[in-house]
mmCIF file of C-alpha atoms and ligand atoms in Angstrom:
data_model
loop_
_atom_site.group_PDB
_atom_site.id
_atom_site.type_symbol
_atom_site.label_atom_id
_atom_site.label_comp_id
_atom_site.label_asym_id
_atom_site.label_seq_id
_atom_site.Cartn_x
_atom_site.Cartn_y
_atom_site.Cartn_z
ATOM 1 C CA MET A 1 22.407 35.799 3.799
ATOM 2 C CA SER A 2 21.342 32.985 7.024
ATOM 3 C CA PHE A 3 24.058 30.312 8.042
ATOM 4 C CA GLU A 4 21.890 27.765 6.377
ATOM 5 C CA GLN A 5 21.554 29.408 3.121
ATOM 6 C CA GLU A 6 25.696 30.266 3.567
ATOM 7 C CA ALA A 7 25.833 26.333 3.953
ATOM 8 C CA ARG A 8 23.901 25.062 0.902
ATOM 9 C CA LYS A 9 27.020 26.822 -1.250
ATOM 10 C CA ASN A 10 29.177 23.956 -0.126
ATOM 11 C CA PHE A 11 27.167 21.336 -1.666
ATOM 12 C CA PRO A 12 26.036 21.072 -5.081
ATOM 13 C CA ILE A 13 23.439 23.489 -5.812
ATOM 14 C CA TRP A 14 19.983 22.540 -6.873
ATOM 15 C CA PRO A 15 18.304 22.316 -9.428
ATOM 16 C CA ILE A 16 21.045 21.156 -11.448
ATOM 17 C CA HIS A 17 20.612 22.098 -15.132
ATOM 18 C CA ASP A 18 22.714 22.750 -18.587
ATOM 19 C CA ASP A 19 22.339 23.449 -22.077
ATOM 20 C CA ASP A 20 19.504 20.933 -22.770
ATOM 21 C CA GLU A 21 16.951 22.626 -20.342
ATOM 22 C CA ILE A 22 18.085 26.173 -21.745
ATOM 23 C CA ASN A 23 17.774 24.705 -25.280
ATOM 24 C CA ALA A 24 14.441 23.049 -24.461
ATOM 25 C CA LEU A 25 13.009 26.564 -23.526
ATOM 26 C CA LYS A 26 14.085 27.941 -26.154
ATOM 27 C CA MET A 27 12.545 25.762 -28.512
ATOM 28 C CA VAL A 28 9.554 26.428 -27.107
ATOM 29 C CA ILE A 29 9.521 30.116 -27.214
ATOM 30 C CA LYS A 30 10.625 29.580 -30.643
ATOM 31 C CA SER A 31 7.824 27.025 -31.448
ATOM 32 C CA GLY A 32 4.793 29.679 -30.652
ATOM 33 C CA ASP A 33 3.454 26.965 -29.051
ATOM 34 C CA TRP A 34 3.096 28.164 -25.578
ATOM 35 C CA TRP A 35 0.517 25.279 -23.828
ATOM 36 C CA CYS A 36 -0.374 21.915 -24.775
ATOM 37 C CA GLY A 37 -3.807 22.698 -25.909
ATOM 38 C CA ALA A 38 -6.102 20.016 -25.752
ATOM 39 C CA PRO A 39 -6.616 16.729 -27.501
ATOM 40 C CA GLY A 40 -8.878 18.131 -29.830
ATOM 41 C CA ALA A 41 -6.996 21.145 -29.997
ATOM 42 C CA HIS A 42 -3.756 19.831 -30.131
ATOM 43 C CA GLN A 43 -0.917 22.436 -29.593
ATOM 44 C CA GLY A 44 2.512 21.759 -27.833
ATOM 45 C CA ASP A 45 4.164 18.687 -27.381
ATOM 46 C CA ASN A 46 5.884 18.751 -24.450
ATOM 47 C CA VAL A 47 2.707 18.407 -22.143
ATOM 48 C CA TRP A 48 1.420 15.023 -23.992
ATOM 49 C CA ALA A 49 5.256 13.538 -24.680
ATOM 50 C CA PHE A 50 6.375 14.107 -20.607
ATOM 51 C CA GLN A 51 2.555 12.377 -19.752
ATOM 52 C CA GLU A 52 3.916 9.572 -21.503
ATOM 53 C CA GLU A 53 7.389 9.706 -20.623
ATOM 54 C CA PHE A 54 7.002 9.898 -16.953
ATOM 55 C CA ALA A 55 4.140 6.966 -16.948
ATOM 56 C CA LYS A 56 6.582 4.367 -18.758
ATOM 57 C CA PHE A 57 9.252 5.842 -16.381
ATOM 58 C CA GLN A 58 6.813 5.099 -12.690
ATOM 59 C CA GLY A 59 5.904 2.007 -14.728
ATOM 60 C CA ALA A 60 2.295 3.010 -15.070
ATOM 61 C CA LYS A 61 -0.498 2.818 -17.925
ATOM 62 C CA HIS A 62 -1.506 6.499 -17.440
ATOM 63 C CA CYS A 63 -0.234 10.131 -16.301
ATOM 64 C CA VAL A 64 -2.064 13.253 -16.306
ATOM 65 C CA ALA A 65 0.096 16.473 -15.784
ATOM 66 C CA VAL A 66 -0.630 19.064 -14.150
ATOM 67 C CA CYS A 67 0.806 22.472 -12.711
ATOM 68 C CA ASN A 68 1.547 21.510 -8.967
ATOM 69 C CA GLY A 69 1.938 18.580 -6.681
ATOM 70 C CA THR A 70 -1.275 20.050 -4.412
ATOM 71 C CA VAL A 71 -3.612 20.211 -6.886
ATOM 72 C CA ALA A 72 -2.462 16.381 -8.190
ATOM 73 C CA ILE A 73 -3.756 14.991 -4.460
ATOM 74 C CA GLU A 74 -6.808 17.106 -5.251
ATOM 75 C CA ALA A 75 -7.497 16.079 -8.917
ATOM 76 C CA ALA A 76 -7.082 12.256 -7.622
ATOM 77 C CA LEU A 77 -9.123 12.296 -5.056
ATOM 78 C CA MET A 78 -11.711 14.387 -7.032
ATOM 79 C CA GLY A 79 -11.414 11.454 -9.705
ATOM 80 C CA LEU A 80 -12.318 9.001 -7.187
ATOM 81 C CA ASN A 81 -15.224 10.825 -6.266
ATOM 82 C CA ILE A 82 -14.380 11.543 -2.870
ATOM 83 C CA GLY A 83 -16.088 14.578 -1.421
ATOM 84 C CA LEU A 84 -18.667 16.940 0.833
ATOM 85 C CA GLY A 85 -19.173 14.069 3.812
ATOM 86 C CA ASP A 86 -16.417 11.847 3.011
ATOM 87 C CA GLU A 87 -13.216 10.868 5.378
ATOM 88 C CA VAL A 88 -9.914 10.631 4.449
ATOM 89 C CA ILE A 89 -6.948 9.353 6.863
ATOM 90 C CA VAL A 90 -4.114 11.223 5.856
ATOM 91 C CA SER A 91 -0.224 10.729 7.580
ATOM 92 C CA ASP A 92 0.206 13.713 10.120
ATOM 93 C CA TYR A 93 3.726 14.234 9.088
ATOM 94 C CA THR A 94 3.621 15.759 6.263
ATOM 95 C CA PHE A 95 3.591 18.987 4.205
ATOM 96 C CA VAL A 96 0.499 20.713 4.738
ATOM 97 C CA ALA A 97 -0.487 20.262 1.011
ATOM 98 C CA SER A 98 -1.428 16.358 1.813
ATOM 99 C CA ALA A 99 -4.407 17.427 3.894
ATOM 100 C CA SER A 100 -5.116 20.828 2.294
ATOM 101 C CA ALA A 101 -6.132 19.368 -0.852
ATOM 102 C CA VAL A 102 -8.378 16.906 0.958
ATOM 103 C CA ILE A 103 -10.472 20.510 2.186
ATOM 104 C CA ALA A 104 -10.479 21.536 -1.352
ATOM 105 C CA THR A 105 -12.772 18.619 -2.220
ATOM 106 C CA ASN A 106 -14.818 19.383 0.528
ATOM 107 C CA ALA A 107 -13.883 16.339 2.548
ATOM 108 C CA ILE A 108 -12.244 16.072 5.982
ATOM 109 C CA PRO A 109 -8.918 14.785 6.528
ATOM 110 C CA ILE A 110 -8.031 12.524 9.577
ATOM 111 C CA PHE A 111 -4.347 12.304 10.797
ATOM 112 C CA CYS A 112 -2.862 9.343 11.434
ATOM 113 C CA ASP A 113 0.299 8.933 13.706
ATOM 114 C CA ILE A 114 3.627 7.685 12.040
ATOM 115 C CA ASN A 115 5.725 4.983 12.491
ATOM 116 C CA PRO A 116 8.965 5.963 15.074
ATOM 117 C CA GLU A 117 11.404 4.477 12.508
ATOM 118 C CA THR A 118 10.228 4.739 9.341
ATOM 119 C CA LEU A 119 8.521 7.956 9.323
ATOM 120 C CA VAL A 120 5.415 7.303 7.670
ATOM 121 C CA MET A 121 1.900 6.067 8.290
ATOM 122 C CA ASP A 122 1.966 3.593 11.251
ATOM 123 C CA ILE A 123 -0.276 1.045 9.521
ATOM 124 C CA ASP A 124 -1.452 -0.272 12.962
ATOM 125 C CA ASN A 125 -2.704 3.073 13.881
ATOM 126 C CA VAL A 126 -4.979 2.711 10.480
ATOM 127 C CA GLU A 127 -7.756 0.317 11.428
ATOM 128 C CA LYS A 128 -8.454 2.645 14.605
ATOM 129 C CA LEU A 129 -9.518 5.582 12.469
ATOM 130 C CA ILE A 130 -11.646 4.519 9.929
ATOM 131 C CA THR A 131 -15.466 5.267 10.683
ATOM 132 C CA LYS A 132 -18.565 4.676 8.469
ATOM 133 C CA LYS A 133 -17.139 7.776 6.612
ATOM 134 C CA THR A 134 -14.300 6.962 5.385
ATOM 135 C CA LYS A 135 -13.710 6.661 1.929
ATOM 136 C CA ALA A 136 -9.571 6.384 1.371
ATOM 137 C CA ILE A 137 -6.785 6.799 2.887
ATOM 138 C CA LEU A 138 -3.539 8.819 1.787
ATOM 139 C CA PRO A 139 -0.273 7.834 2.505
ATOM 140 C CA VAL A 140 2.893 9.919 2.293
ATOM 141 C CA HIS A 141 6.103 8.559 1.471
ATOM 142 C CA LEU A 142 7.836 10.706 3.392
ATOM 143 C CA GLY A 143 11.791 10.954 2.202
ATOM 144 C CA GLY A 144 10.778 8.691 -0.501
ATOM 145 C CA ASN A 145 10.483 6.479 2.044
ATOM 146 C CA PRO A 146 7.296 3.968 0.818
ATOM 147 C CA THR A 147 4.626 3.424 3.254
ATOM 148 C CA ASP A 148 3.888 -0.435 3.982
ATOM 149 C CA MET A 149 1.536 -0.689 0.957
ATOM 150 C CA GLU A 150 1.163 -4.715 1.086
ATOM 151 C CA HIS A 151 -0.531 -4.278 4.759
ATOM 152 C CA LEU A 152 -2.195 -0.893 3.609
ATOM 153 C CA LEU A 153 -4.099 -2.296 0.666
ATOM 154 C CA GLU A 154 -5.282 -5.216 2.610
ATOM 155 C CA ILE A 155 -6.847 -2.916 5.248
ATOM 156 C CA ALA A 156 -8.486 -0.769 2.119
ATOM 157 C CA ALA A 157 -9.539 -3.883 0.660
ATOM 158 C CA ARG A 158 -11.480 -5.020 3.810
ATOM 159 C CA PHE A 159 -13.319 -1.533 4.536
ATOM 160 C CA ASP A 160 -13.347 -1.071 0.994
ATOM 161 C CA LEU A 161 -11.686 2.333 0.486
ATOM 162 C CA ASN A 162 -9.803 4.337 -2.130
ATOM 163 C CA ILE A 163 -5.751 4.615 -1.544
ATOM 164 C CA VAL A 164 -4.029 7.792 -3.016
ATOM 165 C CA GLU A 165 -0.551 7.557 -2.486
ATOM 166 C CA ASP A 166 1.407 10.994 -1.906
ATOM 167 C CA CYS A 167 4.507 10.352 -3.716
ATOM 168 C CA ALA A 168 5.621 14.273 -3.790
ATOM 169 C CA HIS A 169 8.910 12.613 -2.485
ATOM 170 C CA ALA A 170 9.405 9.633 -3.838
ATOM 171 C CA HIS A 171 10.158 9.332 -7.909
ATOM 172 C CA ASN A 172 11.419 5.956 -8.552
ATOM 173 C CA SER A 173 11.161 4.409 -4.980
ATOM 174 C CA VAL A 174 9.973 1.193 -5.080
ATOM 175 C CA TYR A 175 8.746 -1.009 -3.033
ATOM 176 C CA LYS A 176 8.217 -5.168 -2.764
ATOM 177 C CA GLY A 177 9.196 -5.069 -6.583
ATOM 178 C CA LYS A 178 6.547 -2.526 -8.069
ATOM 179 C CA LYS A 179 7.043 1.760 -7.860
ATOM 180 C CA VAL A 180 5.220 3.528 -5.459
ATOM 181 C CA GLY A 181 1.949 5.703 -6.930
ATOM 182 C CA ASN A 182 1.033 2.201 -8.604
ATOM 183 C CA TRP A 183 -0.254 0.243 -5.091
ATOM 184 C CA GLY A 184 -3.168 2.359 -4.421
ATOM 185 C CA ASP A 185 -5.837 3.507 -6.957
ATOM 186 C CA ALA A 186 -3.906 6.707 -7.917
ATOM 187 C CA GLY A 187 -0.132 8.227 -7.279
ATOM 188 C CA THR A 188 0.448 11.776 -7.161
ATOM 189 C CA PHE A 189 3.682 13.741 -7.442
ATOM 190 C CA SER A 190 5.265 17.336 -7.170
ATOM 191 C CA PHE A 191 7.704 18.870 -9.310
ATOM 192 C CA GLN A 192 8.343 22.199 -7.543
ATOM 193 C CA ALA A 193 11.671 23.387 -7.092
ATOM 194 C CA SER A 194 13.494 21.709 -4.405
ATOM 195 C CA LYS A 195 12.286 18.238 -5.387
ATOM 196 C CA VAL A 196 14.280 15.877 -7.269
ATOM 197 C CA LEU A 197 12.532 16.205 -10.539
ATOM 198 C CA THR A 198 11.671 19.521 -10.807
ATOM 199 C CA SER A 199 10.617 22.261 -13.583
ATOM 200 C CA GLY A 200 10.010 25.023 -10.512
ATOM 201 C CA GLU A 201 6.533 24.286 -10.079
ATOM 202 C CA GLY A 202 4.873 20.908 -11.354
ATOM 203 C CA GLY A 203 2.737 17.412 -10.489
ATOM 204 C CA ALA A 204 1.482 14.893 -11.949
ATOM 205 C CA ILE A 205 -1.204 11.976 -11.183
ATOM 206 C CA ILE A 206 -0.318 8.247 -12.271
ATOM 207 C CA CYS A 207 -2.832 5.328 -12.274
ATOM 208 C CA ASN A 208 -3.434 2.173 -14.113
ATOM 209 C CA SER A 209 -7.143 2.945 -14.885
ATOM 210 C CA GLU A 210 -8.492 4.522 -18.047
ATOM 211 C CA ASP A 211 -11.682 5.064 -16.211
ATOM 212 C CA LEU A 212 -9.739 7.125 -13.343
ATOM 213 C CA ALA A 213 -7.199 8.868 -15.994
ATOM 214 C CA ASP A 214 -10.082 10.011 -18.205
ATOM 215 C CA LYS A 215 -11.983 11.610 -15.151
ATOM 216 C CA VAL A 216 -8.886 13.274 -13.548
ATOM 217 C CA TYR A 217 -8.406 14.901 -17.060
ATOM 218 C CA SER A 218 -11.808 15.929 -17.514
ATOM 219 C CA TYR A 219 -11.142 17.536 -13.907
ATOM 220 C CA ILE A 220 -7.936 19.447 -14.747
ATOM 221 C CA ASP A 221 -9.320 20.622 -17.926
ATOM 222 C CA CYS A 222 -12.319 22.209 -17.594
ATOM 223 C CA GLY A 223 -14.398 18.988 -17.796
ATOM 224 C CA ARG A 224 -13.433 18.319 -21.100
ATOM 225 C CA LYS A 225 -13.061 14.858 -22.256
ATOM 226 C CA LYS A 226 -10.432 13.266 -24.856
ATOM 227 C CA ASP A 227 -11.728 13.025 -28.457
ATOM 228 C CA GLN A 228 -14.389 15.758 -27.700
ATOM 229 C CA TYR A 229 -15.216 19.257 -29.396
ATOM 230 C CA PHE A 230 -12.861 21.613 -27.587
ATOM 231 C CA TYR A 231 -15.995 23.568 -26.138
ATOM 232 C CA LYS A 232 -18.217 20.098 -24.704
ATOM 233 C CA HIS A 233 -17.774 20.656 -21.183
ATOM 234 C CA LEU A 234 -19.276 17.481 -20.069
ATOM 235 C CA SER A 235 -18.622 17.776 -16.137
ATOM 236 C CA TYR A 236 -17.512 19.786 -13.372
ATOM 237 C CA GLY A 237 -13.804 20.550 -14.096
ATOM 238 C CA THR A 238 -11.316 23.615 -13.520
ATOM 239 C CA ASN A 239 -7.761 24.400 -15.267
ATOM 240 C CA TYR A 240 -4.674 22.973 -13.763
ATOM 241 C CA ARG A 241 -2.991 22.244 -16.743
ATOM 242 C CA MET A 242 0.989 22.083 -16.930
ATOM 243 C CA THR A 243 2.539 24.685 -19.447
ATOM 244 C CA GLU A 244 4.597 23.535 -22.432
ATOM 245 C CA TYR A 245 7.445 25.325 -20.364
ATOM 246 C CA GLN A 246 6.793 23.251 -16.952
ATOM 247 C CA ALA A 247 6.710 20.044 -19.386
ATOM 248 C CA ALA A 248 10.125 20.967 -21.405
ATOM 249 C CA VAL A 249 12.138 21.907 -18.730
ATOM 250 C CA LEU A 250 10.715 18.037 -17.118
ATOM 251 C CA ARG A 251 11.732 16.316 -20.207
ATOM 252 C CA ALA A 252 15.407 17.754 -19.963
ATOM 253 C CA GLN A 253 15.445 17.157 -16.184
ATOM 254 C CA LEU A 254 14.231 13.113 -16.201
ATOM 255 C CA LYS A 255 16.976 12.141 -18.338
ATOM 256 C CA LYS A 256 19.476 13.532 -15.605
ATOM 257 C CA PHE A 257 17.254 11.399 -13.149
ATOM 258 C CA PRO A 258 18.319 8.477 -12.848
ATOM 259 C CA ASP A 259 22.430 9.049 -12.343
ATOM 260 C CA GLN A 260 21.296 11.425 -9.899
ATOM 261 C CA HIS A 261 19.054 8.465 -7.983
ATOM 262 C CA LYS A 262 21.753 6.358 -8.360
ATOM 263 C CA LEU A 263 24.248 8.621 -6.451
ATOM 264 C CA ARG A 264 21.377 9.744 -3.778
ATOM 265 C CA ASN A 265 20.873 6.320 -3.062
ATOM 266 C CA GLU A 266 24.358 5.039 -2.642
ATOM 267 C CA ASN A 267 25.480 7.780 -0.673
ATOM 268 C CA ALA A 268 22.253 7.799 1.564
ATOM 269 C CA HIS A 269 23.488 3.675 2.247
ATOM 270 C CA TYR A 270 27.097 5.304 2.770
ATOM 271 C CA LEU A 271 25.734 7.848 5.552
ATOM 272 C CA MET A 272 23.349 5.569 7.020
ATOM 273 C CA LYS A 273 25.723 3.210 8.027
ATOM 274 C CA LYS A 274 28.292 5.702 9.509
ATOM 275 C CA LEU A 275 25.720 7.868 11.316
ATOM 276 C CA ASN A 276 23.810 5.272 12.684
ATOM 277 C CA ASP A 277 27.131 4.063 14.286
ATOM 278 C CA ILE A 278 26.987 7.143 16.418
ATOM 279 C CA ASP A 279 25.194 6.115 19.724
ATOM 280 C CA GLY A 280 22.534 8.404 20.154
ATOM 281 C CA ILE A 281 21.519 9.389 16.206
ATOM 282 C CA LYS A 282 19.063 7.004 13.978
ATOM 283 C CA THR A 283 18.521 7.615 10.497
ATOM 284 C CA MET A 284 15.246 7.005 9.135
ATOM 285 C CA LYS A 285 14.992 3.529 8.473
ATOM 286 C CA PRO A 286 13.832 2.420 4.982
ATOM 287 C CA THR A 287 10.862 0.302 4.881
ATOM 288 C CA ALA A 288 11.325 -3.296 4.716
ATOM 289 C CA GLY A 289 11.050 -4.370 0.711
ATOM 290 C CA THR A 290 12.659 -0.639 -0.166
ATOM 291 C CA THR A 291 15.072 -1.392 -2.832
ATOM 292 C CA SER A 292 14.999 1.992 -4.212
ATOM 293 C CA LEU A 293 13.958 5.202 -2.811
ATOM 294 C CA GLY A 294 13.451 8.726 -3.835
ATOM 295 C CA TRP A 295 15.319 10.375 -0.926
ATOM 296 C CA TYR A 296 13.829 13.507 -1.057
ATOM 297 C CA VAL A 297 15.224 14.144 1.911
ATOM 298 C CA PHE A 298 17.321 12.547 4.403
ATOM 299 C CA PRO A 299 16.204 12.914 8.106
ATOM 300 C CA ILE A 300 17.647 11.762 11.489
ATOM 301 C CA VAL A 301 16.520 11.419 14.510
ATOM 302 C CA PHE A 302 19.000 12.144 17.475
ATOM 303 C CA GLU A 303 18.530 11.568 21.538
ATOM 304 C CA PRO A 304 19.055 14.674 23.183
ATOM 305 C CA GLN A 305 20.382 13.026 26.632
ATOM 306 C CA LYS A 306 23.695 11.673 24.355
ATOM 307 C CA PHE A 307 24.185 14.739 22.904
ATOM 308 C CA GLY A 308 24.178 17.149 26.657
ATOM 309 C CA GLY A 309 20.892 17.670 26.437
ATOM 310 C CA ILE A 310 20.762 19.556 22.915
ATOM 311 C CA THR A 311 17.889 21.140 21.602
ATOM 312 C CA LYS A 312 16.287 20.459 18.192
ATOM 313 C CA SER A 313 17.467 24.468 17.344
ATOM 314 C CA GLU A 314 20.996 24.171 18.958
ATOM 315 C CA PHE A 315 21.592 21.215 16.800
ATOM 316 C CA TYR A 316 20.294 22.974 13.726
ATOM 317 C CA LYS A 317 22.236 26.215 14.796
ATOM 318 C CA LYS A 318 25.701 24.024 15.220
ATOM 319 C CA LEU A 319 25.380 22.065 11.614
ATOM 320 C CA ASN A 320 24.549 25.129 9.724
ATOM 321 C CA ALA A 321 27.831 27.437 11.564
ATOM 322 C CA ASN A 322 29.553 24.668 10.390
ATOM 323 C CA GLY A 323 28.791 24.824 6.861
ATOM 324 C CA ILE A 324 25.924 22.050 6.974
ATOM 325 C CA PRO A 325 22.919 22.584 5.062
ATOM 326 C CA THR A 326 19.347 21.173 6.770
ATOM 327 C CA ASP A 327 16.026 21.623 6.085
ATOM 328 C CA ASP A 328 13.349 22.247 8.381
ATOM 329 C CA CYS A 329 11.217 19.015 9.224
ATOM 330 C CA TYR A 330 7.290 19.703 8.393
ATOM 331 C CA PRO A 331 5.317 20.322 11.959
ATOM 332 C CA PRO A 332 2.857 17.899 12.265
ATOM 333 C CA LEU A 333 -0.402 18.297 10.872
ATOM 334 C CA HIS A 334 -2.206 18.572 13.919
ATOM 335 C CA SER A 335 0.165 21.122 15.189
ATOM 336 C CA LEU A 336 -0.603 23.652 12.546
ATOM 337 C CA ASP A 337 -2.755 26.737 13.291
ATOM 338 C CA CYS A 338 -5.285 25.913 9.917
ATOM 339 C CA PHE A 339 -6.411 22.591 11.548
ATOM 340 C CA LYS A 340 -6.216 23.891 15.897
ATOM 341 C CA ASN A 341 -9.519 25.888 14.479
ATOM 342 C CA ASN A 342 -12.553 24.056 12.989
ATOM 343 C CA ASN A 343 -13.356 27.160 10.910
ATOM 344 C CA LEU A 344 -11.410 26.382 7.514
ATOM 345 C CA LYS A 345 -14.309 26.552 4.699
ATOM 346 C CA LYS A 346 -17.913 27.813 5.157
ATOM 347 C CA GLY A 347 -20.143 25.524 5.744
ATOM 348 C CA ILE A 348 -18.582 22.179 6.334
ATOM 349 C CA ASP A 349 -18.705 20.533 10.055
ATOM 350 C CA TYR A 350 -15.217 19.623 11.016
ATOM 351 C CA SER A 351 -15.728 19.119 14.474
ATOM 352 C CA ILE A 352 -15.957 15.335 13.837
ATOM 353 C CA ALA A 353 -12.242 15.464 12.420
ATOM 354 C CA ASN A 354 -9.750 14.143 15.322
ATOM 355 C CA TRP A 355 -8.224 17.495 15.341
ATOM 356 C CA GLY A 356 -9.398 21.082 16.232
ATOM 357 C CA GLY A 357 -9.288 22.675 19.769
ATOM 358 C CA GLU A 358 -8.118 20.139 22.744
ATOM 359 C CA LYS A 359 -7.725 17.311 20.100
ATOM 360 C CA SER A 360 -4.822 18.962 18.699
ATOM 361 C CA ASN A 361 -2.818 18.321 21.549
ATOM 362 C CA SER A 362 0.145 16.245 20.999
ATOM 363 C CA ILE A 363 -0.814 14.115 23.560
ATOM 364 C CA ASN A 364 -3.352 12.414 20.775
ATOM 365 C CA PHE A 365 -0.115 12.174 18.405
ATOM 366 C CA PRO A 366 2.234 10.867 20.758
ATOM 367 C CA VAL A 367 5.056 9.091 18.279
ATOM 368 C CA VAL A 368 4.732 12.166 15.403
ATOM 369 C CA SER A 369 5.098 15.096 18.082
ATOM 370 C CA ASP A 370 8.466 13.328 19.426
ATOM 371 C CA VAL A 371 10.392 12.857 16.422
ATOM 372 C CA TYR A 372 9.716 16.381 15.396
ATOM 373 C CA GLU A 373 11.105 17.471 18.782
ATOM 374 C CA ARG A 374 13.861 15.499 17.867
ATOM 375 C CA SER A 375 14.446 15.423 14.245
ATOM 376 C CA VAL A 376 17.193 16.969 11.569
ATOM 377 C CA GLU A 377 16.640 16.572 8.132
ATOM 378 C CA PHE A 378 19.286 17.471 5.230
ATOM 379 C CA PRO A 379 18.427 18.503 1.851
ATOM 380 C CA GLN A 380 18.873 15.910 -1.135
ATOM 381 C CA GLU A 381 21.434 17.758 -2.542
ATOM 382 C CA ILE A 382 23.826 16.384 0.436
ATOM 383 C CA LEU A 383 23.576 13.230 -1.174
ATOM 384 C CA LEU A 384 24.985 14.609 -4.628
ATOM 385 C CA ALA A 385 28.241 15.380 -2.825
ATOM 386 C CA ASP A 386 31.317 13.395 -2.680
ATOM 387 C CA ARG A 387 32.101 11.247 -0.153
ATOM 388 C CA GLU A 388 34.643 13.210 1.800
ATOM 389 C CA LYS A 389 31.700 16.044 2.449
ATOM 390 C CA LEU A 390 29.097 13.136 3.859
ATOM 391 C CA ASP A 391 32.555 12.388 6.233
ATOM 392 C CA ASN A 392 32.805 15.808 7.306
ATOM 393 C CA ILE A 393 28.714 15.644 8.204
ATOM 394 C CA VAL A 394 29.580 12.309 10.136
ATOM 395 C CA ASP A 395 32.869 13.723 11.793
ATOM 396 C CA PHE A 396 30.816 17.109 12.784
ATOM 397 C CA ILE A 397 27.911 15.147 14.581
ATOM 398 C CA LYS A 398 30.375 12.911 16.128
ATOM 399 C CA SER A 399 32.766 16.129 17.652
ATOM 400 C CA LEU A 400 29.300 17.099 18.897
ATOM 401 C CA LYS A 401 28.670 14.165 20.932
ATOM 402 C CA MET A 402 32.396 14.545 22.413
ATOM 403 C CA LYS A 403 32.072 18.034 23.424
ATOM 404 C CA ALA A 404 28.645 17.155 25.368
HETATM 405 C C1 PLP B 1 4.235 15.693 0.959
HETATM 406 C C2 PLP B 1 3.803 16.529 -0.157
HETATM 407 N N1 PLP B 1 2.806 16.206 -1.002
HETATM 408 C C3 PLP B 1 2.457 17.383 -1.353
HETATM 409 C C4 PLP B 1 3.396 18.263 -1.926
HETATM 410 C C5 PLP B 1 2.876 19.644 -2.887
HETATM 411 O O1 PLP B 1 3.181 19.882 -3.785
HETATM 412 P P1 PLP B 1 3.478 21.516 -4.585
HETATM 413 O O2 PLP B 1 4.494 22.324 -3.959
HETATM 414 O O3 PLP B 1 4.096 20.840 -6.185
HETATM 415 O O4 PLP B 1 2.164 21.679 -4.550
HETATM 416 C C6 PLP B 1 4.337 18.745 -1.053
HETATM 417 C C7 PLP B 1 5.582 19.861 -1.726
HETATM 418 O O5 PLP B 1 6.117 20.044 -0.955
HETATM 419 C C8 PLP B 1 4.877 17.888 -0.270
HETATM 420 O O6 PLP B 1 5.810 17.979 0.325
#
């Protein structure tokens, strides 16, 4: 076991579960309804109920549950009719899925550099990336930190673009009085094992347009439509349905979520204040107007020269060796091997993208490249620990400075 894995044992072990999840699963098994069926051939209740509960929780009119957060993005884009010949502007600092879902639709992702303080898409860069082919913008609320949606909406309206918010990290993040996922045309969520609301795997799309919800539903359920015969396949669709098992666990987890979320937010503010007092450390800055944050990860950016020239990997090693768990930061999309070549999908011309070959040089994405080299991320579980443990993290980082 690595030092990092060992370190996790010092903090609450994620996911947190009790008899509620076990009983929920038992009930699914005993019921014999192991899948949700379709609206016209209704079987288990959990997926249908979870969709309603999650929509309500996120303050949206509609929710379509799916098997993971990657296909949630793909389905939202497909529902908006985005595909071949279209460009989608994506934040460069994210998990590969935010862009691979665009590739899945046959559209081309265009990478956008980030704001050095909030670590989300820098809105001032967006306009420069818009071409005649741009159809959508895909902001990623990294670590739950909302993108400046008010400003982004203004740009989208001016250029007649759709917005799909990648909310994989941003369950219950609130920006300017509205939960994220409701600012754009659609918001997509992940319930993968490390996420703050989880069933091991899982995803959802929320939106406020019935027409879009119907299109997304058709896409994820074999081209079916609500209120239609089971074997009526009206449009191209595939099977990305969520299972009853996933939904049963999610319904139990959703009940635990509000208390966990409150604690994560309180502890994040405590930690932010203490860490920002250390010269050479900056925590991710909540976007102006944010009143609640998903806190899927807690990123800090350090100044190596203030720590005796320490490298990022040394910083990580020292934290882990001292019992402090970390998460690896996402290598920026432009630097991933799959986006350095132009051969992702047969028959599609990726040469117009702002990545691939020389274009993938970090010089072209200066902020995210610099931030990535100087960032350390802590997993959300640390924010569920008691204050003494948080103080230990602060003290240890201070001690690194003193030794430097
Ligand atoms: C920002 C972001 N988007 C999308 C996804 C994809 O979610 P999933 O793993 O459920 O497919 C992830 C998963 O980690 C993510 O971090």
